[in-house]
Coordinates of C-alpha atoms and ligand atoms in Angstrom, one line a residue:
X1 CA 47.0 102.1 91.9
X2 CA 49.8 102.4 94.5
X3 CA 48.6 102.2 98.0
X4 CA 50.4 103.6 101.0
X5 CA 51.0 100.0 102.1
X6 CA 52.6 98.9 98.8
X7 CA 54.7 102.0 98.7
X8 CA 56.2 101.1 102.1
X9 CA 56.8 97.4 101.4
X10 CA 58.2 98.0 97.9
X11 CA 60.6 100.8 98.9
X12 CA 64.2 99.7 98.8
X13 CA 65.3 99.7 102.4
X14 CA 68.9 100.8 102.7
X15 CA 71.0 97.9 104.0
X16 CA 73.4 100.4 105.6
X17 CA 73.5 104.1 106.5
X18 CA 75.1 106.8 104.4
X19 CA 77.9 106.8 107.0
X20 CA 78.4 103.1 106.5
X21 CA 78.6 103.6 102.7
X22 CA 81.4 106.1 103.2
X23 CA 83.2 103.7 105.4
X24 CA 82.8 101.0 102.8
X25 CA 84.2 103.4 100.2
X26 CA 87.3 103.9 102.3
X27 CA 87.9 100.2 102.6
X28 CA 87.1 99.4 99.0
X29 CA 89.8 102.0 98.0
X30 CA 92.4 101.1 100.7
X31 CA 95.7 99.7 99.4
X32 CA 98.2 100.8 102.1
X33 CA 101.6 99.1 101.8
X34 CA 101.5 98.7 105.6
X35 CA 98.7 96.2 105.1
X36 CA 99.5 94.6 101.7
X37 CA 103.3 94.3 102.1
X38 CA 103.0 92.7 105.6
X39 CA 100.2 90.4 104.5
X40 CA 102.1 89.1 101.5
X41 CA 104.8 87.6 103.8
X42 CA 102.6 84.6 104.7
X43 CA 99.2 85.5 103.2
X44 CA 97.8 86.6 106.6
X45 CA 96.3 90.0 106.0
X46 CA 95.6 91.9 109.2
X47 CA 93.9 95.2 109.7
X48 CA 95.0 95.9 113.2
X49 CA 98.2 97.0 115.0
X50 CA 100.8 95.0 116.9
X51 CA 101.8 94.2 120.5
X52 CA 105.0 93.2 122.3
X53 CA 108.7 94.1 122.3
X54 CA 110.1 95.0 118.9
X55 CA 113.5 93.8 117.6
X56 CA 114.9 97.3 116.9
X57 CA 118.1 95.9 115.4
X58 CA 116.2 95.7 112.1
X59 CA 116.8 99.5 111.9
X60 CA 120.6 99.0 111.9
X61 CA 120.6 96.8 108.9
X62 CA 123.1 98.4 106.5
X63 CA 121.6 97.2 103.2
X64 CA 118.6 99.5 102.4
X65 CA 116.5 96.8 100.7
X66 CA 117.2 94.2 103.4
X67 CA 116.5 96.9 106.0
X68 CA 113.0 97.6 104.5
X69 CA 112.3 93.8 104.4
X70 CA 113.3 93.3 108.0
X71 CA 111.2 96.2 109.3
X72 CA 108.2 94.9 107.3
X73 CA 108.8 91.4 108.7
X74 CA 109.1 92.7 112.3
X75 CA 105.9 94.8 112.1
X76 CA 104.1 91.8 110.7
X77 CA 105.4 89.6 113.5
X78 CA 103.9 92.1 116.1
X79 CA 100.6 92.3 114.3
X80 CA 100.5 88.5 114.2
X81 CA 101.2 88.3 117.9
X82 CA 98.2 90.6 118.5
X83 CA 96.0 88.3 116.4
X84 CA 97.2 85.3 118.4
X85 CA 96.6 87.1 121.7
X86 CA 93.0 87.7 120.7
X87 CA 92.6 84.1 119.5
X88 CA 94.0 82.8 122.8
X89 CA 91.1 84.3 124.6
X90 CA 88.3 82.7 122.5
X91 CA 88.0 79.7 124.9
X92 CA 88.7 76.0 124.3
X93 CA 87.2 75.6 120.8
X94 CA 86.9 72.4 118.8
X95 CA 86.8 71.8 115.0
X96 CA 83.0 71.5 115.2
X97 CA 82.7 75.0 116.7
X98 CA 81.8 78.1 114.7
X99 CA 83.2 81.6 115.3
X100 CA 82.1 85.0 114.1
X101 CA 84.6 87.7 113.1
X102 CA 82.9 91.1 113.1
X103 CA 84.6 93.5 110.8
X104 CA 86.9 90.9 109.3
X105 CA 88.9 93.1 106.8
X106 CA 91.0 91.0 104.5
X107 CA 90.4 88.0 106.6
X108 CA 93.6 87.3 108.7
X109 CA 91.9 86.9 112.1
X110 CA 89.5 84.2 111.0
X111 CA 92.4 82.3 109.4
X112 CA 94.4 82.6 112.6
X113 CA 91.4 81.2 114.6
X114 CA 90.9 78.4 112.2
X115 CA 94.5 77.4 112.1
X116 CA 94.6 77.4 115.9
X117 CA 91.3 75.5 116.6
X118 CA 90.2 74.0 113.3
X119 CA 86.9 75.7 113.8
X120 CA 84.5 77.1 111.2
X121 CA 84.6 80.9 110.8
X122 CA 82.2 83.5 109.4
X123 CA 83.7 86.9 108.7
X124 CA 81.6 90.0 107.9
X125 CA 82.8 93.2 106.3
X126 CA 81.0 96.2 104.8
X127 CA 83.6 96.1 101.9
X128 CA 82.7 93.8 99.0
X129 CA 86.4 94.1 97.9
X130 CA 87.7 92.9 101.2
X131 CA 85.2 90.0 101.3
X132 CA 86.1 88.9 97.8
X133 CA 89.8 89.2 98.6
X134 CA 89.4 87.2 101.9
X135 CA 87.4 84.4 100.2
X136 CA 90.1 84.1 97.4
X137 CA 92.7 83.7 100.2
X138 CA 90.6 81.0 101.9
X139 CA 90.3 79.1 98.5
X140 CA 94.0 79.4 98.0
X141 CA 94.7 77.8 101.4
X142 CA 92.0 75.1 100.7
X143 CA 90.0 76.2 103.8
X144 CA 87.1 77.8 102.1
X145 CA 84.9 74.9 103.2
X146 CA 85.3 76.1 106.8
X147 CA 86.2 79.8 106.6
X148 CA 83.8 82.1 104.8
X149 CA 83.6 85.9 104.4
X150 CA 80.4 87.8 103.8
X151 CA 79.7 91.3 102.5
X152 CA 77.3 92.2 105.2
X153 CA 76.6 94.7 108.0
X154 CA 78.0 93.5 111.4
X155 CA 75.0 95.0 113.1
X156 CA 72.6 92.9 111.1
X157 CA 74.4 89.8 109.8
X158 CA 71.5 87.5 109.0
X159 CA 73.6 84.7 110.5
X160 CA 72.0 82.0 112.6
X161 CA 71.1 82.8 116.2
X162 CA 73.0 80.9 118.9
X163 CA 75.2 79.1 116.4
X164 CA 78.5 80.6 117.5
X165 CA 80.8 79.4 120.3
X166 CA 82.9 82.6 120.1
X167 CA 83.0 86.0 118.3
X168 CA 85.2 89.1 118.2
X169 CA 85.9 92.5 117.0
X170 CA 89.5 93.3 116.3
X171 CA 89.7 97.1 116.0
X172 CA 86.3 97.5 114.3
X173 CA 84.0 98.6 117.2
X174 CA 84.8 102.3 116.5
X175 CA 82.7 102.2 113.4
X176 CA 79.4 101.2 115.1
X177 CA 77.0 101.9 118.0
X178 CA 78.1 99.5 120.7
X179 CA 74.5 98.7 121.9
X180 CA 73.5 97.6 118.4
X181 CA 76.8 95.6 118.0
X182 CA 76.6 93.8 121.3
X183 CA 73.0 92.9 120.8
X184 CA 74.0 91.2 117.5
X185 CA 76.9 89.3 119.2
X186 CA 74.5 88.3 122.1
X187 CA 72.1 87.0 119.5
X188 CA 74.7 85.0 117.6
X189 CA 76.6 83.5 120.6
X190 CA 75.3 80.4 122.3
X191 CA 74.8 80.7 126.1
X192 CA 78.3 80.4 127.7
X193 CA 79.9 81.6 124.4
X194 CA 82.9 83.9 124.5
X195 CA 83.2 87.4 123.1
X196 CA 86.6 89.2 122.7
X197 CA 87.3 92.8 121.7
X198 CA 90.6 94.5 121.1
X199 CA 90.1 98.2 120.6
X200 CA 91.5 101.7 120.9
X201 CA 89.3 103.6 123.4
X202 CA 89.5 107.1 124.9
X203 CA 90.3 107.2 128.5
X204 CA 87.5 108.5 130.8
X205 CA 90.0 109.3 133.5
X206 CA 91.6 111.8 131.1
X207 CA 88.3 113.4 130.3
X208 CA 86.7 113.7 126.8
X209 CA 88.3 112.8 123.5
X210 CA 91.7 114.5 123.1
X211 CA 92.9 116.3 120.0
X212 CA 94.9 113.2 119.1
X213 CA 91.8 110.9 119.4
X214 CA 89.9 113.3 117.2
X215 CA 92.7 113.2 114.6
X216 CA 92.6 109.4 114.6
X217 CA 88.8 109.5 114.1
X218 CA 89.3 111.8 111.1
X219 CA 92.0 109.6 109.6
X220 CA 89.9 106.4 109.6
X221 CA 86.4 108.0 109.5
X222 CA 85.6 106.4 112.8
X223 CA 84.2 107.4 116.2
X224 CA 86.3 106.0 119.1
X225 CA 84.2 105.2 122.1
X226 CA 85.2 105.9 125.7
X227 CA 86.4 103.0 127.8
X228 CA 83.3 103.2 130.1
X229 CA 80.9 102.7 127.2
X230 CA 82.2 99.2 126.5
X231 CA 81.3 98.0 130.0
X232 CA 77.9 99.7 130.1
X233 CA 76.9 98.3 126.7
X234 CA 78.1 94.8 127.5
X235 CA 76.2 94.8 130.8
X236 CA 73.0 95.8 128.8
X237 CA 73.6 92.9 126.4
X238 CA 74.3 89.8 128.5
X239 CA 78.0 90.0 128.0
X240 CA 79.9 89.7 131.3
X241 CA 83.6 90.6 131.3
X242 CA 85.9 87.8 132.5
X243 CA 89.3 89.4 131.5
X244 CA 90.3 93.0 130.9
X245 CA 93.8 93.9 129.8
X246 CA 95.3 97.3 129.2
X247 CA 97.6 96.8 126.2
X248 CA 98.7 100.4 125.9
X249 CA 102.3 99.9 126.9
X250 CA 102.5 96.7 124.8
X251 CA 101.3 98.7 121.8
X252 CA 104.1 101.4 121.9
X253 CA 107.0 99.4 120.4
X254 CA 104.9 98.7 117.3
X255 CA 104.1 102.4 116.7
X256 CA 107.7 103.4 117.5
X257 CA 109.0 101.0 114.8
X258 CA 106.3 101.9 112.3
X259 CA 107.1 105.6 112.7
X260 CA 110.6 104.9 111.5
X261 CA 109.4 102.7 108.6
X262 CA 109.5 105.3 105.8
X263 CA 108.4 102.7 103.2
X264 CA 105.2 101.8 105.2
X265 CA 104.2 104.8 107.5
X266 CA 100.9 106.3 106.6
X267 CA 101.3 109.6 108.6
X268 CA 99.2 108.6 111.6
X269 CA 102.1 107.1 113.6
X270 CA 103.1 110.2 115.7
X271 CA 99.4 110.8 116.6
X272 CA 99.0 107.3 118.0
X273 CA 102.3 107.7 120.0
X274 CA 101.2 111.1 121.4
X275 CA 97.7 109.8 122.2
X276 CA 99.0 106.8 124.1
X277 CA 101.8 108.8 125.9
X278 CA 99.5 111.6 127.0
X279 CA 97.1 109.2 128.6
X280 CA 94.1 110.2 126.5
X281 CA 93.9 106.9 124.6
X282 CA 94.2 103.3 125.6
X283 CA 94.6 100.0 123.7
X284 CA 92.3 97.5 125.5
X285 CA 91.4 93.8 125.4
X286 CA 88.1 92.7 127.0
X287 CA 87.0 89.0 127.0
X288 CA 83.4 88.5 128.1
X289 CA 81.1 85.5 128.6
X290 CA 77.6 85.5 127.0
X291 CA 75.3 84.6 129.8
Ligands
LIG1 C1 93.6 99.5 111.6 O1 93.4 99.0 110.4 C2 92.4 99.8 112.4 C3 91.4 100.6 112.1 C4 91.2 101.3 110.8 C5 90.4 101.1 113.1 C6 90.9 102.2 114.0 C7 91.6 101.6 115.1 C8 91.8 102.2 116.3 C9 92.5 101.5 117.4 C10 91.4 103.6 116.6 P1 94.5 99.0 109.3 O2 95.5 98.0 109.6 O3 93.8 98.9 108.0 O4 95.2 100.5 109.4 P2 96.6 101.0 108.8 O5 96.3 101.1 107.3 O6 96.8 102.3 109.5 O7 97.6 99.9 109.1
LIG2 MG1 97.5 98.0 109.2

């Protein structure tokens, strides 16, 4: 006989919501040249945008194939600079330290942190395909003893409490509720640990989400938060900001160059440029201490 109790305990609890399953479907199917062609250059596969001045002379290259290569290389350089910027805020880490990469994609950010500090890294992604790809990359580099990727939910990682000296989200917060996310970071970080986020957020000073912000949401199946929500949710979860940087101006050259890269553009480029220029959307870095 099935009792009410056994029905409850034997029911398969969904590890993720239906929304998260759709997000996983997106990333399991994603093969954008703007991610794969850039990553191939040095086997650092990023799923975020770039910062800093662009070398626009690449657009003047007369040979068409060489022009495409140089544009690809320049966009990758800007994305890599963004990853290094994030890593530079993780604090003085040692090779014994462990870091947590929430929404790790194909794994580039954890490799960047490991190469910089020699630290252990655990990356988490909802996409089994991304986790497998990233683990294969770590094996290829011979760093799979220290850098590991897991097919898990960043809100409920099952990783060890207090074991992490630093953690981050690089353009992955718009897929989750911030309170749930920051509670998990606060659980995983040791006291005095460092949390860093780079994100696109909508600008409260503009008002509510603009048409462009809504188009970006539809494009990636995400839900961009307002800037204010980051600080409220951090304050509620023992994360105290120590550095806040508006990277909006620094993000423009990447999007200007990407919009002229016919072989890589995905169609969202003009929307990002409009969103940044009309003041409705901001590219933000926040570093916070876990107290
Ligand atoms: C880029 O990933 C980031 C996201 C999908 C999250 C949305 C980010 C915002 C700042 C709103 P990607 O590198 O896979 O995207 P693309 O394929 O466009 O390069
Ligand atoms: Mg990309």
